[in-house]
C-alpha positions as a printed NumPy array, in Angstrom:
array([[  0.067,   0.126,  -0.112],
       [  2.565,   2.575,   1.062],
       [  4.587,   1.742,  -2.268],
       [  1.487,   2.381,  -4.336],
       [  0.908,   5.639,  -2.685],
       [  4.582,   6.709,  -3.353],
       [  4.576,   5.711,  -7.062],
       [  4.727,   9.169,  -8.168],
       [  1.634,   8.921, -10.52 ],
       [ -0.566,  11.071,  -8.551],
       [  0.139,  14.621,  -7.73 ],
       [ -0.022,  14.807,  -3.955],
       [  1.698,  18.133,  -3.615],
       [  2.799,  19.159,  -0.204],
       [  2.651,  15.55 ,   1.205],
       [  5.854,  14.262,   2.833],
       [  6.011,  10.707,   4.285],
       [  8.346,  10.274,   7.293],
       [  9.525,   7.042,   8.733],
       [ 11.723,   5.962,  11.409],
       [ 13.821,   2.836,  11.967],
       [ 16.762,   1.351,  13.968],
       [ 17.694,  -1.147,  11.121],
       [ 17.916,   0.927,   7.894],
       [ 20.381,  -1.692,   6.827],
       [ 17.804,  -4.405,   6.241],
       [ 15.148,  -2.28 ,   4.584],
       [ 13.874,  -3.71 ,   1.212],
       [ 15.53 ,  -1.967,  -1.926],
       [ 12.032,  -1.041,  -3.163],
       [ 11.584,   1.475,  -0.383],
       [ 14.837,   3.04 ,  -0.845],
       [ 14.511,   3.96 ,  -4.709],
       [ 14.626,   7.474,  -5.698],
       [ 11.315,   9.436,  -5.054],
       [ 10.446,   7.123,  -2.074],
       [ 12.543,   6.907,   1.046],
       [ 15.702,   8.279,  -0.796],
       [ 16.66 ,  10.804,   2.068],
       [ 18.074,   9.626,   5.276],
       [ 18.592,  11.844,   8.415],
       [ 20.616,  10.058,  10.984],
       [ 19.68 ,  10.98 ,  14.636],
       [ 22.492,  10.241,  16.742],
       [ 22.571,  10.036,  20.605],
       [ 22.392,  13.533,  22.259],
       [ 25.506,  15.049,  23.83 ],
       [ 25.664,  16.558,  27.231],
       [ 23.818,  19.936,  25.952],
       [ 21.411,  17.987,  24.274],
       [ 20.613,  15.583,  27.148],
       [ 20.142,  18.703,  29.369],
       [ 17.586,  20.317,  26.973],
       [ 15.7  ,  16.856,  26.572],
       [ 15.592,  16.655,  30.428],
       [ 14.093,  20.123,  30.602],
       [ 11.372,  19.071,  28.257],
       [ 10.494,  15.943,  30.136],
       [ 10.701,  17.675,  33.524],
       [  7.905,  20.114,  32.808],
       [  4.835,  19.424,  34.914],
       [  6.826,  17.574,  37.316],
       [  7.623,  18.966,  40.796],
       [ 11.544,  19.112,  40.687],
       [ 13.209,  20.25 ,  43.704],
       [ 14.865,  23.73 ,  43.228],
       [ 18.417,  22.592,  44.137],
       [ 18.357,  19.713,  41.442],
       [ 20.727,  20.842,  38.521],
       [ 19.871,  18.883,  35.305],
       [ 23.316,  19.8  ,  34.067],
       [ 24.773,  17.449,  36.695],
       [ 22.155,  14.807,  35.7  ],
       [ 22.991,  15.327,  32.068],
       [ 26.677,  14.506,  32.908],
       [ 25.696,  11.158,  34.618],
       [ 23.632,   9.981,  31.651],
       [ 26.055,   9.57 ,  28.775],
       [ 24.641,   7.325,  26.183],
       [ 21.054,   7.897,  27.055],
       [ 18.582,   8.558,  24.16 ],
       [ 15.85 ,  10.793,  24.449],
       [ 13.334,   8.008,  25.307],
       [ 15.664,   6.896,  28.018],
       [ 15.947,  10.509,  29.687],
       [ 12.065,  10.627,  29.659],
       [ 11.96 ,   7.152,  31.321],
       [ 14.369,   8.529,  33.899],
       [ 12.482,  11.144,  35.104],
       [  9.073,   9.037,  35.079],
       [ 10.978,   6.71 ,  37.349],
       [ 12.229,   9.459,  39.54 ],
       [  8.76 ,  10.724,  39.796],
       [  7.52 ,   7.447,  40.903],
       [ 10.383,   7.103,  43.575],
       [  9.185,  10.52 ,  44.962],
       [  5.565,   9.203,  44.978],
       [  6.499,   5.805,  46.852],
       [  8.211,   7.968,  49.577],
       [  5.215,  10.524,  49.732],
       [  7.602,  13.252,  49.013],
       [  6.085,  16.3  ,  47.262],
       [  9.265,  16.988,  44.934],
       [ 11.626,  14.962,  43.086],
       [ 15.219,  15.299,  44.55 ],
       [ 18.646,  13.998,  43.694],
       [ 17.967,  10.724,  45.862],
       [ 15.148,  10.038,  43.564],
       [ 17.115,  10.495,  40.323],
       [ 20.088,   8.361,  41.546],
       [ 17.564,   5.422,  42.397],
       [ 16.126,   5.813,  39.114],
       [ 19.495,   5.716,  37.168],
       [ 20.457,   2.611,  39.151],
       [ 17.087,   1.078,  38.2  ],
       [ 17.355,   1.69 ,  34.576],
       [ 20.894,   0.684,  34.307],
       [ 21.333,  -2.369,  36.66 ],
       [ 17.724,  -3.211,  37.723],
       [ 15.703,  -2.629,  41.117],
       [ 17.626,  -3.029,  44.261],
       [ 16.76 ,  -6.123,  46.421],
       [ 17.017,  -6.706,  50.252],
       [ 20.262,  -8.038,  51.556],
       [ 18.702,  -9.396,  54.743],
       [ 18.313, -12.952,  52.988],
       [ 22.005, -12.883,  52.023],
       [ 24.388, -15.055,  54.096],
       [ 27.468, -13.328,  55.313],
       [ 29.649, -15.809,  53.391],
       [ 27.912, -15.079,  50.062],
       [ 28.062, -11.389,  50.849],
       [ 31.623, -11.533,  51.39 ],
       [ 32.207, -13.471,  48.218],
       [ 30.154, -11.091,  46.184],
       [ 32.35 ,  -8.198,  47.99 ],
       [ 35.598,  -9.72 ,  46.681],
       [ 34.155, -10.251,  43.125],
       [ 33.176,  -6.701,  42.785],
       [ 36.28 ,  -5.324,  44.352],
       [ 38.361,  -7.455,  41.745],
       [ 36.514,  -5.498,  38.816],
       [ 36.808,  -2.043,  40.617],
       [ 40.631,  -2.3  ,  41.747],
       [ 41.411,  -3.415,  38.039],
       [ 39.21 ,  -0.49 ,  36.571],
       [ 40.852,   2.089,  38.911],
       [ 44.532,   0.754,  38.161],
       [ 44.301,   0.154,  34.548],
       [ 45.651,   3.405,  32.612],
       [ 43.222,   4.919,  30.363],
       [ 40.137,   3.145,  31.685],
       [ 36.706,   4.522,  32.244],
       [ 36.177,   6.056,  35.762],
       [ 34.728,   3.705,  38.514],
       [ 31.568,   5.563,  39.605],
       [ 30.124,   3.053,  42.035],
       [ 30.648,  -0.346,  43.724],
       [ 27.94 ,  -2.315,  45.432],
       [ 27.078,  -5.751,  46.677],
       [ 23.242,  -4.857,  46.781],
       [ 21.578,  -7.522,  44.532],
       [ 19.468,  -6.521,  41.643],
       [ 16.195,  -7.941,  40.155],
       [ 18.157,  -8.669,  36.882],
       [ 19.978, -11.354,  38.655],
       [ 23.133,  -9.532,  39.397],
       [ 24.548, -10.148,  42.973],
       [ 26.072,  -6.843,  43.016],
       [ 27.815,  -4.441,  40.393],
       [ 30.519,  -2.071,  39.505],
       [ 29.574,   0.829,  37.678],
       [ 31.89 ,   2.674,  35.189],
       [ 31.321,   6.096,  33.855],
       [ 32.193,   5.979,  30.129],
       [ 34.209,   8.725,  28.478],
       [ 31.816,  10.745,  26.539],
       [ 34.518,  11.534,  23.559],
       [ 35.436,   7.906,  23.175],
       [ 31.653,   6.672,  23.137],
       [ 30.639,   9.396,  20.752],
       [ 33.597,   8.734,  18.161],
       [ 33.405,   5.116,  18.712],
       [ 37.119,   4.968,  18.407],
       [ 38.723,   2.493,  20.78 ],
       [ 42.574,   1.798,  21.224],
       [ 44.134,  -1.506,  21.658],
       [ 45.222,  -0.525,  24.959],
       [ 41.945,   0.498,  26.034],
       [ 40.387,  -2.86 ,  24.83 ],
       [ 43.043,  -5.001,  26.312],
       [ 42.302,  -3.214,  29.508],
       [ 38.607,  -4.095,  29.128],
       [ 39.455,  -7.551,  29.022],
       [ 41.493,  -7.496,  32.169],
       [ 38.775,  -5.559,  34.18 ],
       [ 36.066,  -7.922,  32.935],
       [ 38.444, -10.779,  34.447],
       [ 38.852,  -9.024,  37.713],
       [ 35.897, -10.584,  39.646],
       [ 36.815, -14.34 ,  38.852],
       [ 40.526, -13.658,  39.2  ],
       [ 39.806, -12.27 ,  42.723],
       [ 37.69 , -15.166,  43.649],
       [ 40.53 , -17.561,  42.627],
       [ 43.073, -15.692,  44.652],
       [ 41.014, -15.579,  47.854],
       [ 39.199, -18.822,  47.71 ],
       [ 41.24 , -21.076,  45.312],
       [ 40.354, -22.631,  41.822],
       [ 38.021, -25.273,  43.342],
       [ 35.8  , -22.475,  44.962],
       [ 35.301, -20.221,  41.801],
       [ 31.658, -19.683,  41.285],
       [ 29.695, -19.04 ,  38.242],
       [ 29.06 , -15.275,  39.138],
       [ 31.503, -14.429,  36.18 ],
       [ 29.307, -15.886,  33.415],
       [ 28.276, -12.581,  32.192],
       [ 32.043, -11.228,  32.325],
       [ 33.332, -14.203,  30.35 ],
       [ 30.855, -13.636,  27.491],
       [ 32.018,  -9.956,  27.457],
       [ 35.543, -11.145,  27.409],
       [ 34.931, -13.56 ,  24.579],
       [ 33.063, -10.919,  22.558],
       [ 35.742,  -8.365,  22.965],
       [ 38.558, -10.65 ,  22.096],
       [ 36.865, -12.214,  19.103],
       [ 36.056,  -8.687,  17.599],
       [ 39.6  ,  -7.457,  18.207],
       [ 40.763, -10.459,  16.116],
       [ 38.377, -11.287,  13.53 ],
       [ 37.043,  -7.674,  12.95 ],
       [ 39.527,  -5.178,  13.948],
       [ 42.808,  -6.557,  12.764],
       [ 44.578,  -6.612,  16.02 ],
       [ 46.653,  -9.553,  15.198],
       [ 48.478,  -8.293,  12.206],
       [ 51.558, -10.673,  12.859],
       [ 49.591, -13.737,  12.529],
       [ 46.378, -13.027,  10.419],
       [ 47.034,  -9.535,   8.738],
       [ 44.804,  -6.562,   9.139],
       [ 41.865,  -8.305,   7.467],
       [ 38.303,  -8.311,   8.729],
       [ 37.631, -12.107,   8.816],
       [ 33.846, -11.668,   9.767],
       [ 31.242,  -8.976,   9.535],
       [ 29.725,  -7.129,  12.49 ],
       [ 26.347,  -8.769,  11.758],
       [ 26.354, -12.257,  11.296],
       [ 25.181, -13.748,   8.083],
       [ 22.093, -15.45 ,   7.666],
       [ 21.331, -19.318,   6.807],
       [ 23.335, -20.245,   3.753],
       [ 25.543, -17.058,   3.886],
       [ 29.082, -17.879,   2.492],
       [ 31.908, -18.329,   4.939],
       [ 34.176, -15.463,   5.399],
       [ 37.231, -17.541,   6.561],
       [ 38.371, -21.032,   5.98 ],
       [ 38.491, -23.773,   8.563],
       [ 42.322, -23.238,   9.035],
       [ 41.802, -19.403,   9.458],
       [ 39.059, -20.125,  12.063],
       [ 41.335, -22.107,  13.979],
       [ 44.131, -19.221,  13.904],
       [ 41.553, -16.855,  15.001],
       [ 40.474, -18.89 ,  18.021],
       [ 44.314, -19.337,  18.856],
       [ 44.659, -15.629,  18.845],
       [ 41.578, -15.026,  20.929],
       [ 42.9  , -17.343,  23.39 ],
       [ 46.164, -15.604,  23.401],
       [ 44.74 , -12.487,  24.096],
       [ 42.543, -13.555,  26.941],
       [ 45.425, -15.517,  28.627],
       [ 47.433, -12.329,  28.627],
       [ 44.791, -10.397,  30.079],
       [ 44.223, -12.937,  32.873],
       [ 47.92 , -13.113,  33.627],
       [ 47.976,  -9.394,  33.85 ],
       [ 44.928,  -9.372,  36.08 ],
       [ 46.23 , -11.799,  38.425],
       [ 49.479, -10.313,  38.731],
       [ 47.887,  -6.884,  39.694],
       [ 45.508,  -8.119,  42.175],
       [ 47.981, -10.323,  43.922],
       [ 50.497,  -7.362,  44.087],
       [ 47.633,  -5.148,  45.597],
       [ 46.151,  -7.911,  47.7  ],
       [ 45.953,  -5.421,  50.807],
       [ 43.799,  -3.016,  48.725],
       [ 41.389,  -5.891,  47.56 ],
       [ 40.904,  -6.835,  51.254],
       [ 40.461,  -3.344,  52.285],
       [ 37.897,  -2.508,  49.573],
       [ 36.21 ,  -5.797,  50.399],
       [ 35.739,  -4.955,  54.24 ],
       [ 34.317,  -1.606,  53.148],
       [ 31.907,  -3.056,  50.966],
       [ 30.726,  -5.755,  53.56 ],
       [ 30.449,  -2.917,  56.156],
       [ 28.583,  -0.266,  53.783],
       [ 27.451,  -2.322,  51.01 ],
       [ 27.937,   0.601,  48.479],
       [ 31.344,   2.588,  47.874],
       [ 31.167,   5.55 ,  45.548],
       [ 33.802,   6.753,  43.387],
       [ 35.583,   9.365,  45.597],
       [ 35.711,   7.103,  48.519],
       [ 37.197,   4.26 ,  46.384],
       [ 39.726,   6.483,  45.107],
       [ 40.727,   7.665,  48.518],
       [ 41.448,   4.082,  49.419],
       [ 44.063,   4.122,  46.471],
       [ 45.566,   7.441,  47.529],
       [ 46.213,   6.02 ,  51.021],
       [ 47.8  ,   2.829,  49.641],
       [ 51.468,   2.655,  49.937],
       [ 52.197,   0.359,  47.078],
       [ 50.09 ,   2.263,  44.67 ],
       [ 51.916,   5.383,  45.596],
       [ 55.313,   3.973,  45.457],
       [ 54.636,   2.105,  42.292],
       [ 56.626,   3.862,  39.195],
       [ 54.487,   1.979,  36.905],
       [ 51.318,   3.756,  38.075],
       [ 52.632,   7.33 ,  38.21 ],
       [ 50.556,   8.319,  35.199],
       [ 47.599,   6.538,  36.666],
       [ 47.792,   8.453,  39.811],
       [ 47.674,  11.667,  37.991],
       [ 44.514,  10.317,  36.222],
       [ 43.017,   9.216,  39.401],
       [ 43.617,  12.71 ,  40.974],
       [ 41.679,  14.162,  38.026],
       [ 39.029,  11.489,  38.35 ],
       [ 38.359,  12.453,  41.808],
       [ 37.633,  15.975,  40.845],
       [ 35.612,  14.911,  37.93 ],
       [ 33.592,  12.352,  40.262],
       [ 32.907,  15.221,  42.592],
       [ 31.652,  17.395,  39.917],
       [ 29.241,  14.433,  38.482],
       [ 28.083,  13.263,  41.717],
       [ 24.445,  13.806,  42.444],
       [ 24.25 ,  15.563,  45.886],
       [ 22.476,  13.596,  48.773],
       [ 20.664,  14.899,  51.597],
       [ 22.679,  14.277,  54.921],
       [ 20.792,  13.222,  57.885],
       [ 21.334,  14.698,  61.181]])
């Protein structure tokens, strides 16, 4: 029907047909011929100024507290679309209503952010002390590796509060907006991602031994496989063994699609993926063993408080003698100092109880 209406034989002057899709690459070519949907207008995710403007639109009619700065909220919502920002403010309004508050404050916005990104918080009263400590070590492993890996994203929060998405806890990283907008990731950053993702499993191995490693790292290992595979097969990071060639497409081919690599090449790809992961695993294990005291200190803090924010986490690093004495971490210490100030600028203020 739509093709018939757009065939060009009727003079429908002044009529413009607009359509939206997230998968323009799979549209039928008949729709994209000249005279039909032949003009595309990409709509990217909004930057900080765009997010702030969108938040102002979705806050109209909502009782927002006078001390809430939408610019601060915009800094914390990197990668959010307009629909996600609308959902954020709706969740914040619901949180305020649940607490019988007449205004939406930073506390409600922060809780809405957590719910949208990692799920609704569950009670920890049913969690045994043993399991709580295991989760704390797991998340501490991620956080320490993230904080000590040069060039990695900032650690915004570490918590052992379980979520409705099945996570026993989580480590929240604040992505670099320039890096996310450009979509350009260096080899050093990607290798750091591998080491950080393995941090939880390696921490369990160091503390409890190989026989007591749990399945808690299931999602982490899937992330590791995905990054390492793409590094080798799509981004050409194994030039010595495979040449800088894209051996597979970002989107897998359908049934009957021709193979893009021979069986021999697939075996070499698997070998290179394994080498990348093994290297990241050794790096992660070496780092966590060298900084075991820091791992224990953060774990104790998590068991005591359940949630540790970024500035408090980096304060632990600033007080650690090994971190301060290590010449290899000199540049990272400078990044941490900048990170603490940036974290304070991006933090959502909370109301302090008397």
